[in-house]
Short mmCIF file of C-alpha atoms and ligand atoms in Angstrom, two decimals:
data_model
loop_
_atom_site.label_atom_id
_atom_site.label_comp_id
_atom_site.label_asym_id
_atom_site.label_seq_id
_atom_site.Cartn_x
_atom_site.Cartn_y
_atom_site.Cartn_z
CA UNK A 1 -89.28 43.82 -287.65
CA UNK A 2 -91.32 46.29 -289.60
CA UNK A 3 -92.40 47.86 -286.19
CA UNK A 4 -88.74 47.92 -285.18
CA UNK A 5 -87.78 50.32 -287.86
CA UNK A 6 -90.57 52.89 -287.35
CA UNK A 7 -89.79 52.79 -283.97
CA UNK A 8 -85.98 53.17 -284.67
CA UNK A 9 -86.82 56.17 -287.22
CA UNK A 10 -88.80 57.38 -285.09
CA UNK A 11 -86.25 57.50 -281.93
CA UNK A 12 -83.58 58.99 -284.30
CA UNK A 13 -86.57 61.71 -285.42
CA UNK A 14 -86.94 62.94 -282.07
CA UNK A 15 -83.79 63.09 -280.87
CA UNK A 16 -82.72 65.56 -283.83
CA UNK A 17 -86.22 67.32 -282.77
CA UNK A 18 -84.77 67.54 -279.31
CA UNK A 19 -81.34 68.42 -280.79
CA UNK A 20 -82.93 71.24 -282.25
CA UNK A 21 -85.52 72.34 -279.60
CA UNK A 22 -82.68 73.16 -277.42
CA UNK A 23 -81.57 75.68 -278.93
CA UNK A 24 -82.22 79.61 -278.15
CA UNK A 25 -80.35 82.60 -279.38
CA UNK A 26 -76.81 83.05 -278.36
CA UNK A 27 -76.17 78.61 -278.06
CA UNK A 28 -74.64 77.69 -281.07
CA UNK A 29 -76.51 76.58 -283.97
CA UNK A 30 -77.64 72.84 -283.95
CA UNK A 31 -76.31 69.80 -285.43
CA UNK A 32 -77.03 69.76 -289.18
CA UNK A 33 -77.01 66.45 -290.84
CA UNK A 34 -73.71 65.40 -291.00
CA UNK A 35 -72.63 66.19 -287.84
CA UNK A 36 -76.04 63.85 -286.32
CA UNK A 37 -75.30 61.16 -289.01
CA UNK A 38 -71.69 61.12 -286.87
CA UNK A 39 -73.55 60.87 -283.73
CA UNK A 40 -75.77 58.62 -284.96
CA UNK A 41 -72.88 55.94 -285.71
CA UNK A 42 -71.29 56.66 -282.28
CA UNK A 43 -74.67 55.55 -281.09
CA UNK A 44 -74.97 52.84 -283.16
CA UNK A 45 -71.14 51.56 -281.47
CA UNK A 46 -72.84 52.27 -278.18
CA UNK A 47 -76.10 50.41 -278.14
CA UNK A 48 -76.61 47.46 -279.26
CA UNK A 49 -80.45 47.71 -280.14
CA UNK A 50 -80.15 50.48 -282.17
CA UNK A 51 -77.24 48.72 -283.71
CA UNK A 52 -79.84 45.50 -284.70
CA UNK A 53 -81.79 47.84 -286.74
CA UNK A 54 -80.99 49.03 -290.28
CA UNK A 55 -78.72 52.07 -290.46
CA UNK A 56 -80.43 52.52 -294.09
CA UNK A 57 -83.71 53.54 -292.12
CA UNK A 58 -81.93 55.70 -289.18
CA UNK A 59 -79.89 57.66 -291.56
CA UNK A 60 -82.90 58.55 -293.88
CA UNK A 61 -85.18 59.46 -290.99
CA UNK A 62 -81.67 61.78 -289.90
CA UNK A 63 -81.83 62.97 -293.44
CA UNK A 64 -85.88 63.17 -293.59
CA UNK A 65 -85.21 65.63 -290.78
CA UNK A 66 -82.92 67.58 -292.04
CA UNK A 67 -85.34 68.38 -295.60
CA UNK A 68 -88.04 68.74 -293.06
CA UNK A 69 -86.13 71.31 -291.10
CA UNK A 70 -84.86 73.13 -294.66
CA UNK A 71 -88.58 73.18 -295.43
CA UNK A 72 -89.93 74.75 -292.55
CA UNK A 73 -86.87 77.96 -292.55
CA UNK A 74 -88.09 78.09 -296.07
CA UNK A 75 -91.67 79.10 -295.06
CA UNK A 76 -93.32 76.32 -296.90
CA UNK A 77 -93.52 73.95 -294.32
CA UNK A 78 -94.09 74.19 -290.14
CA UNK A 79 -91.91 73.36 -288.13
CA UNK A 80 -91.19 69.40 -287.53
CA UNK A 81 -91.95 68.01 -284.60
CA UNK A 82 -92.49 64.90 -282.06
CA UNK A 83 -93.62 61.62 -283.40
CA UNK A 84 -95.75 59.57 -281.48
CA UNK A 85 -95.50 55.44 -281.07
CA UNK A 86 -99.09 54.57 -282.61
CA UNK A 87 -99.94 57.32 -284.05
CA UNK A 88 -96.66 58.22 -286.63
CA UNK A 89 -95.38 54.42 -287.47
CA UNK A 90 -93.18 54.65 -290.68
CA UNK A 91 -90.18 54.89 -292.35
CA UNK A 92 -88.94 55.67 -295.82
CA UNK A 93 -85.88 53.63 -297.91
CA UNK A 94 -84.16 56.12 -300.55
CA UNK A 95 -81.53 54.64 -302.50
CA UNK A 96 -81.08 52.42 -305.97
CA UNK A 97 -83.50 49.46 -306.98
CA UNK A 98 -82.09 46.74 -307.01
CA UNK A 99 -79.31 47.66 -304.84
CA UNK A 100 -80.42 48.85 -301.39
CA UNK A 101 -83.82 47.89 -301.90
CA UNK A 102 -86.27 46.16 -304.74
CA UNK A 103 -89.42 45.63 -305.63
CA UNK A 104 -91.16 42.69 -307.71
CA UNK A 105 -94.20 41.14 -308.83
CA UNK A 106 -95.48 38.00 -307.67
CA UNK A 107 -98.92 37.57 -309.34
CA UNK A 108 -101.30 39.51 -310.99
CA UNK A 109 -102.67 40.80 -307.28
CA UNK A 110 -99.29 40.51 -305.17
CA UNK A 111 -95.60 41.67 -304.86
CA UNK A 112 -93.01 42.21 -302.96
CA UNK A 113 -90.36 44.35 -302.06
CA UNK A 114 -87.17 43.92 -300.28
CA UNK A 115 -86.64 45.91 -296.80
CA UNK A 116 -83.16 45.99 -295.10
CA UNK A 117 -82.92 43.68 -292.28
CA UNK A 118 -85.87 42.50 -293.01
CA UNK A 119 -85.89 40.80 -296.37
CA UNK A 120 -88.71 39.87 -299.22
CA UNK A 121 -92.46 41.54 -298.31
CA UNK A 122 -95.33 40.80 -299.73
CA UNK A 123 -98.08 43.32 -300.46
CA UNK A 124 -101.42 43.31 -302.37
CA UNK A 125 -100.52 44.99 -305.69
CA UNK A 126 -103.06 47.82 -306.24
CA UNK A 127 -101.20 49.61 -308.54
CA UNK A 128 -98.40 49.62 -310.75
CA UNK A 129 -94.77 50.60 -309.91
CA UNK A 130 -93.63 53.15 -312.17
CA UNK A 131 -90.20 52.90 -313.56
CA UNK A 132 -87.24 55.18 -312.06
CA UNK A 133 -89.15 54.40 -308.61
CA UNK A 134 -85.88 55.94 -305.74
CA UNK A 135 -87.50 55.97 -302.57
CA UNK A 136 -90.93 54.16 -301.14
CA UNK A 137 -92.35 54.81 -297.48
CA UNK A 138 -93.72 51.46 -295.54
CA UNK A 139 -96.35 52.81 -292.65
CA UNK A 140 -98.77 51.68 -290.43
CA UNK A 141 -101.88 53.41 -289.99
CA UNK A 142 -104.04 53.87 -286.76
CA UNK A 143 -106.22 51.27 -287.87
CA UNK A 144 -102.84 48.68 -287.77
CA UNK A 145 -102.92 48.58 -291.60
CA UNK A 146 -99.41 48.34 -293.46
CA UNK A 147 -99.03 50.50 -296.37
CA UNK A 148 -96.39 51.60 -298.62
CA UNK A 149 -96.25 53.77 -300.97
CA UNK A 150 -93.50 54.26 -304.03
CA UNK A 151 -92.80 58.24 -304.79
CA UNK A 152 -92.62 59.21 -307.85
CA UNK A 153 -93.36 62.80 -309.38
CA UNK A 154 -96.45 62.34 -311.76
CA UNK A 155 -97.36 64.39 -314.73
CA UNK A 156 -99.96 67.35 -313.82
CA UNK A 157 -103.51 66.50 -315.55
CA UNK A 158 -104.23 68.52 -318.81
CA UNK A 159 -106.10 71.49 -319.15
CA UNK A 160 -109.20 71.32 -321.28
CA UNK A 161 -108.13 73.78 -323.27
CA UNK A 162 -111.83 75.18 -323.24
CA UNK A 163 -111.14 78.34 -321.28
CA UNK A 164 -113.90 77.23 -318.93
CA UNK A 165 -113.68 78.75 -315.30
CA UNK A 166 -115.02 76.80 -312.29
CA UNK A 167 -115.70 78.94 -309.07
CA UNK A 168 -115.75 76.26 -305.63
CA UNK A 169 -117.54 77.43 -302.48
CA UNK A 170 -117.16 74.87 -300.03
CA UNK A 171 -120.07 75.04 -297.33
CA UNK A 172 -121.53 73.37 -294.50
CA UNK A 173 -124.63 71.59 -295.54
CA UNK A 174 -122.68 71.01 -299.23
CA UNK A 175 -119.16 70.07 -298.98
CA UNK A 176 -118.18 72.14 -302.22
CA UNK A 177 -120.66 73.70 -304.05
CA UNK A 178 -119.32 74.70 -307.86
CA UNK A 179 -120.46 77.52 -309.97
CA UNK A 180 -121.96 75.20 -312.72
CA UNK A 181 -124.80 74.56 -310.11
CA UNK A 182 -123.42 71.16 -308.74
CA UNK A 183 -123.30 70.40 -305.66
CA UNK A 184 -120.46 67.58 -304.11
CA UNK A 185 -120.73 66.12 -300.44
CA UNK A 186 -117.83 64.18 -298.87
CA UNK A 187 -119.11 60.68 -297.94
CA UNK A 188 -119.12 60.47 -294.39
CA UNK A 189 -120.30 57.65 -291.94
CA UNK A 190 -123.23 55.98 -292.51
CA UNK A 191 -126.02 56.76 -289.47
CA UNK A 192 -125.63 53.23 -288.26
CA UNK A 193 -121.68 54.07 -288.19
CA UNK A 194 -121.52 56.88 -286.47
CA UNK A 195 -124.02 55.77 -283.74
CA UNK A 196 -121.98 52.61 -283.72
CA UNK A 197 -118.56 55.11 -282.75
CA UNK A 198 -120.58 57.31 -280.71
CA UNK A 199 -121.53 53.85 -278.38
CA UNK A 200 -118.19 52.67 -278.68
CA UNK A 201 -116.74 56.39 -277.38
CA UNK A 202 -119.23 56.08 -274.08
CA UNK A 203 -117.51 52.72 -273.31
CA UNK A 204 -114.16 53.72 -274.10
CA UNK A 205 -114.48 56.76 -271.20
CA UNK A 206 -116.20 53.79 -268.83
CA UNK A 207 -112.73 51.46 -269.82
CA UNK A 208 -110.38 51.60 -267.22
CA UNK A 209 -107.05 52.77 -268.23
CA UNK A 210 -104.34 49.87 -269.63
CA UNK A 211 -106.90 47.36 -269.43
CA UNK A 212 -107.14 44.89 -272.41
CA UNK A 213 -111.25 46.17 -272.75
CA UNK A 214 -110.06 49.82 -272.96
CA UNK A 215 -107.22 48.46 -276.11
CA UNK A 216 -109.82 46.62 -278.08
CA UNK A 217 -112.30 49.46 -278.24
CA UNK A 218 -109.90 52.46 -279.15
CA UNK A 219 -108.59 49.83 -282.01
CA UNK A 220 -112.15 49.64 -283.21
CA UNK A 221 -112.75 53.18 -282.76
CA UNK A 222 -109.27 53.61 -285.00
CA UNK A 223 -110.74 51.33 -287.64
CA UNK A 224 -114.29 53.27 -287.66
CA UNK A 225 -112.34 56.75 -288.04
CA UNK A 226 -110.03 55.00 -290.92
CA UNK A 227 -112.77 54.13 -292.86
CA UNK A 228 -113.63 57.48 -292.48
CA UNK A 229 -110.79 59.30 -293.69
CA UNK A 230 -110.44 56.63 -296.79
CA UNK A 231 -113.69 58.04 -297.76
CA UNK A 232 -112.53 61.34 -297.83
CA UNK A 233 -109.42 61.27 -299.00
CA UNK A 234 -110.26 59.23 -301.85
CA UNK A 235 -113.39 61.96 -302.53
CA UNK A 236 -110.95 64.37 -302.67
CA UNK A 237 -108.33 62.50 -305.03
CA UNK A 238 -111.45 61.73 -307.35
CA UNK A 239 -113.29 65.41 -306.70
CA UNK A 240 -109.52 67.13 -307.82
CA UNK A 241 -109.00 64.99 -310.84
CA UNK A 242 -112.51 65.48 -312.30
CA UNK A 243 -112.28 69.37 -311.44
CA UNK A 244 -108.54 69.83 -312.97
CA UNK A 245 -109.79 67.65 -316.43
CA UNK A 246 -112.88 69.65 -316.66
CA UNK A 247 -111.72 73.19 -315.72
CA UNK A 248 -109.00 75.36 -317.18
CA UNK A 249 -109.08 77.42 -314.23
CA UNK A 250 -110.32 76.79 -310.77
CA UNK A 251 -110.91 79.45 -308.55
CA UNK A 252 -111.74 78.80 -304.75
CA UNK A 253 -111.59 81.17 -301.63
CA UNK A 254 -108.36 82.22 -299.96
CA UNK A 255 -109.16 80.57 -296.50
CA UNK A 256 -106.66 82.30 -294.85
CA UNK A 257 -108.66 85.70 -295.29
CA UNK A 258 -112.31 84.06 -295.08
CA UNK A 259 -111.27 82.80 -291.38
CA UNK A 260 -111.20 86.78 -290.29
CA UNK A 261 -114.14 87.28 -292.42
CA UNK A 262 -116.02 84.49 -290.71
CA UNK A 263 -115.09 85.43 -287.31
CA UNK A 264 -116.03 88.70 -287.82
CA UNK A 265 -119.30 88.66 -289.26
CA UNK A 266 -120.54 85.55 -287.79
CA UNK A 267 -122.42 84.51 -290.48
CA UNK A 268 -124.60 81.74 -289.22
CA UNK A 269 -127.96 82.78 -289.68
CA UNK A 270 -129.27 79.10 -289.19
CA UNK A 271 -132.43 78.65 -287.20
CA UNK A 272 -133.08 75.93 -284.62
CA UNK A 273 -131.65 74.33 -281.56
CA UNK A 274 -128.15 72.97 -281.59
CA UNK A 275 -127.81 73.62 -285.16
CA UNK A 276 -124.97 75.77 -284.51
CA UNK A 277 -122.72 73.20 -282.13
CA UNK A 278 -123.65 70.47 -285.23
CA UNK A 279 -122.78 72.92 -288.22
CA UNK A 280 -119.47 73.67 -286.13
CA UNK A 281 -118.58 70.07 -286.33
CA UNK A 282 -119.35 69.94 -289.54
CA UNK A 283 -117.23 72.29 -290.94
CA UNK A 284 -114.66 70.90 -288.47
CA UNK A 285 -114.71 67.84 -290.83
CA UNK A 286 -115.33 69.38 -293.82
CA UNK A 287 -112.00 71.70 -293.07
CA UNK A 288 -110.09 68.87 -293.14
CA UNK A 289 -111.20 67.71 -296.65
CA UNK A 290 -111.20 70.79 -298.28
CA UNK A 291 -107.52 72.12 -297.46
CA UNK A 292 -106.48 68.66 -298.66
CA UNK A 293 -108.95 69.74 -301.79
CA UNK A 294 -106.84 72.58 -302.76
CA UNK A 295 -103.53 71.26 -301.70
CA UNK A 296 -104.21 68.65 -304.36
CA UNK A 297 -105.75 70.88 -306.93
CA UNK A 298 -102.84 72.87 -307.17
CA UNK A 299 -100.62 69.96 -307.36
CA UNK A 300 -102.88 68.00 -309.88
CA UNK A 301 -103.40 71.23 -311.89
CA UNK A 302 -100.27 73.41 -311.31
CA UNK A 303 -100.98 77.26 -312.07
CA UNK A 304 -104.58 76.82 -313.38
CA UNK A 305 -105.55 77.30 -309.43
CA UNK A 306 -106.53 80.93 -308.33
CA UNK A 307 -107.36 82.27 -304.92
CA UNK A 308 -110.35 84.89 -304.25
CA UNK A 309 -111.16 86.85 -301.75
CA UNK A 310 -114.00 85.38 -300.21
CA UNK A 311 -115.34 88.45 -298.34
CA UNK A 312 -119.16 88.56 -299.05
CA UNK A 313 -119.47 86.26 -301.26
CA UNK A 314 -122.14 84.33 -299.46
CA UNK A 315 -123.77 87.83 -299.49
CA UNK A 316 -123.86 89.08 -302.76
CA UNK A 317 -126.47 88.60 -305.50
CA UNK A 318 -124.19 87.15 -308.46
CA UNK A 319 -127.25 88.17 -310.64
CA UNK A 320 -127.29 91.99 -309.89
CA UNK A 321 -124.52 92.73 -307.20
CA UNK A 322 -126.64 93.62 -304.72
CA UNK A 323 -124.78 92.88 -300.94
CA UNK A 324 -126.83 91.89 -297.84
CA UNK A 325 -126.49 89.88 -295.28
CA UNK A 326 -130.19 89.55 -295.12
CA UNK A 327 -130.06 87.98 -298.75
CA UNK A 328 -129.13 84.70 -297.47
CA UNK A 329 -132.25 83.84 -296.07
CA UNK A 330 -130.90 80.56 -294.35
CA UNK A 331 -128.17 78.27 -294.77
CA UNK A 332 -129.44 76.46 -298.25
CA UNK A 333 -131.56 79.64 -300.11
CA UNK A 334 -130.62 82.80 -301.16
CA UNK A 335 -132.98 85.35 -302.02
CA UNK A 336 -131.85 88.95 -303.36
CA UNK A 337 -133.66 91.99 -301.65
CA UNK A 338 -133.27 94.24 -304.54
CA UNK A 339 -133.82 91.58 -307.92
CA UNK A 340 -135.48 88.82 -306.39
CA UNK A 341 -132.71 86.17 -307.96
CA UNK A 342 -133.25 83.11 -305.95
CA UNK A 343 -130.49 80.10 -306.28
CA UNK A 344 -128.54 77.99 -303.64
CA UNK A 345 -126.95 80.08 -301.28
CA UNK A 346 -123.47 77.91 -301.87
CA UNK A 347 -123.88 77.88 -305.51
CA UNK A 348 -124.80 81.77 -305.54
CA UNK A 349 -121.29 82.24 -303.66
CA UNK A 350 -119.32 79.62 -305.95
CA UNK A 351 -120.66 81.96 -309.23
CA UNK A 352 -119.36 84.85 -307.50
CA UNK A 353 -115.44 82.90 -306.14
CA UNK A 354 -115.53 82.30 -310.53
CA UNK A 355 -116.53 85.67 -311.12
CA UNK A 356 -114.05 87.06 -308.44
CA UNK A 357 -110.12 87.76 -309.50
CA UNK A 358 -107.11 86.41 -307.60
CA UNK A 359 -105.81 88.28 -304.55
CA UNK A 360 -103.03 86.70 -303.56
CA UNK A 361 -99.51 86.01 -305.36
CA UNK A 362 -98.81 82.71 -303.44
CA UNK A 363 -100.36 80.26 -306.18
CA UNK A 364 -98.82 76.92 -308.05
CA UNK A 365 -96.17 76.92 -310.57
CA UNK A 366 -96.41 78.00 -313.52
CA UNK A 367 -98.60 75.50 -315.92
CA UNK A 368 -96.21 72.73 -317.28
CA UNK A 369 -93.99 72.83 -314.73
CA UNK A 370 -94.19 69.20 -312.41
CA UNK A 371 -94.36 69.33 -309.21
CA UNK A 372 -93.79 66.77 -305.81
CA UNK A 373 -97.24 64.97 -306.24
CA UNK A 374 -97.70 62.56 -303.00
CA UNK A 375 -97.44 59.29 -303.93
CA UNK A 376 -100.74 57.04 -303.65
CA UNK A 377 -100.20 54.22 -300.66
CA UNK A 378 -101.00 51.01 -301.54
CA UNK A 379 -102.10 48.47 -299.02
CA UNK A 380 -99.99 45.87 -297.67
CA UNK A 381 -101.51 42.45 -297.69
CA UNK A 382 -101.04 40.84 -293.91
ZN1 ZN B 1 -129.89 90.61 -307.13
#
């Protein structure tokens, strides 16, 4: 039933995606939410198994849409697009506890919440439900886990109130080096793990295509890659909170402008064979974490969050100033020509991202001000 309602949000999804993929300059304008929330009940009259599912979840995934679509013509967001069966499974329930949906406890480590259509759920209670809880999301991860997740807009963490300044490089060999001298690394898979997903990969390409084999090893390839993620994502959550209690200002590099710098300086100056092809995966991986780093910095601590220009900073000696490219004498030291000032190369360019002064004027709110934190899923016991 569960799966019928992702699949239902998801058909009404990409039919408003269509809806609004057909349009070019000169057709007139789209439906907007009312006018598909007509359609949709038409529909509904028309077919009886989209009729059999909730209306509840077809009309929020209509009205998801439409906040997604006001969200990406106000520049914040891009553009929404397909979902995929397997890949996005979820809906969301908006409305009043107790009314169109509800949640409960059972015991100290379950509850259970009430979905339309499909009644009383239980799911392993990992974390308290906050009061004046509107809306939750129920989803299904590659890894065919069943979360859900209750929104609600959390309190930013406080500032210190120290003054202290934290300057984050993030790097290849260190995930994010700060300028305090320590140096944080995003758990990844264990050797045993990855060798275990690199043998399972081989025999997925050898699978034929639909068998049952070829099934079985992409779902434990999914669950290898989930475990993956978790680890990240919950180094992040714990890596942001730490930084945003500790720091009253955290200054990182505006990626957006170290990208050209990268590209155009080509600053790899790592000997050895295939070092490059590996460090490019790396930072693959590492990219990942680290937008979601300062996505939730700046939500966690709203305004304390500045951007830097992060041209030469790997470069330059934060002792005397001096810029070289032949100061960073490999990937790890850092050696200044002119003073001699040795330190980690990423901790040498975190010292100089806290020294450096913001460049850009898209930052956080103002301090104080809440903002839309993402609510924490909590995992559904099966
Ligand atoms: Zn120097």
């Amino acid at each position: 039933m569960l799966l019928g309602h992702c699949a239902h949000a998801r058909f009404v999804w990409n039919l408003a995606c269509e809806q609004h993929q057909h349009w070019r300059p000169g057709r007139s304008s789209a439906p907007g939410y009312v006018e598909q929330s007509r359609q949709l009940t038409e529909a509904r009259k028309a077919f009886g198994w989209l009729a059999a599912g909730s209306q509840t979840v077809q009309q929020q995934a209509l009205r998801d849409f439409a906040q997604a679509t006001a969200n990406f013509f106000a520049g914040t967001h891009r553009r929404p697009t397909w979902r995929k069966a397997g890949r996005h499974e979820g809906f969301r329930i908006v409305g009043k506890r107790g009314k169109q949906w509800d949640v409960r406890r059972v015991s100290r480590k379950t509850g259970e919440m009430w979905v339309p259509k499909v009644g009383w759920v239980r799911f392993r209670w990992s974390r308290q439900v906050p009061d004046g809880v509107k809306s939750f999301r129920v989803a299904r991860d590659r890894a065919g886990r069943w979360h859900v997740a209750f929104a609600v807009v959390p309190q930013p963490v406080p500032a210190p109130g120290t003054g202290a300044v934290v300057g984050v490089d993030r790097g290849v060999a260190t995930s994010a080096a700060l300028s305090s001298g320590e140096r944080l690394s995003v758990p990844g898979l264990r050797e045993t793990e990855a060798r275990r997903l690199l043998r399972l990969q081989r025999r997925l390409s050898r699978a034929s295509r639909g068998s049952k084999r070829r099934a079985d090893v992409k779902a434990a390839i999914a669950r290898i890659r989930a475990r993956e993620t978790d680890r990240r994502k919950d180094w992040v959550e714990k890596t942001s909170t730490e930084l945003a209690r500790r720091f009253d200002v955290i200054r990182v590099e505006d990626l957006r402008i170290r990208h050209m710098v990268r590209s155009a300086h080509g600053t790899m100056q790592v000997p050895g064979t295939n070092v490059r092809a590996k460090a490019g995966l790396n930072r693959s991986i590492y990219a990942a974490g680290w937008g979601r780093l300062v996505t939730r910095l700046e939500q966690k601590a709203p305004g304390r969050v500045e951007k830097i220009n992060p041209a030469y900073t790997s470069q330059t000696c934060n002792a005397c100033g001096h810029c070289d490219a032949k100061n960073r004498q490999s990937q790890a030291v850092f050696v200044c020509r002119a003073c001699g000032h040795a330190a980690h190369a990423d901790v040498n360019a975190a010292r100089n991202i806290a020294a450096g002064r913001a460049v850009t004027a898209r930052e956080g709110p103002p301090p104080g001000e809440p903002v839309n934190r993402e609510p924490q899923p909590v995992l559904l016991s099966t």
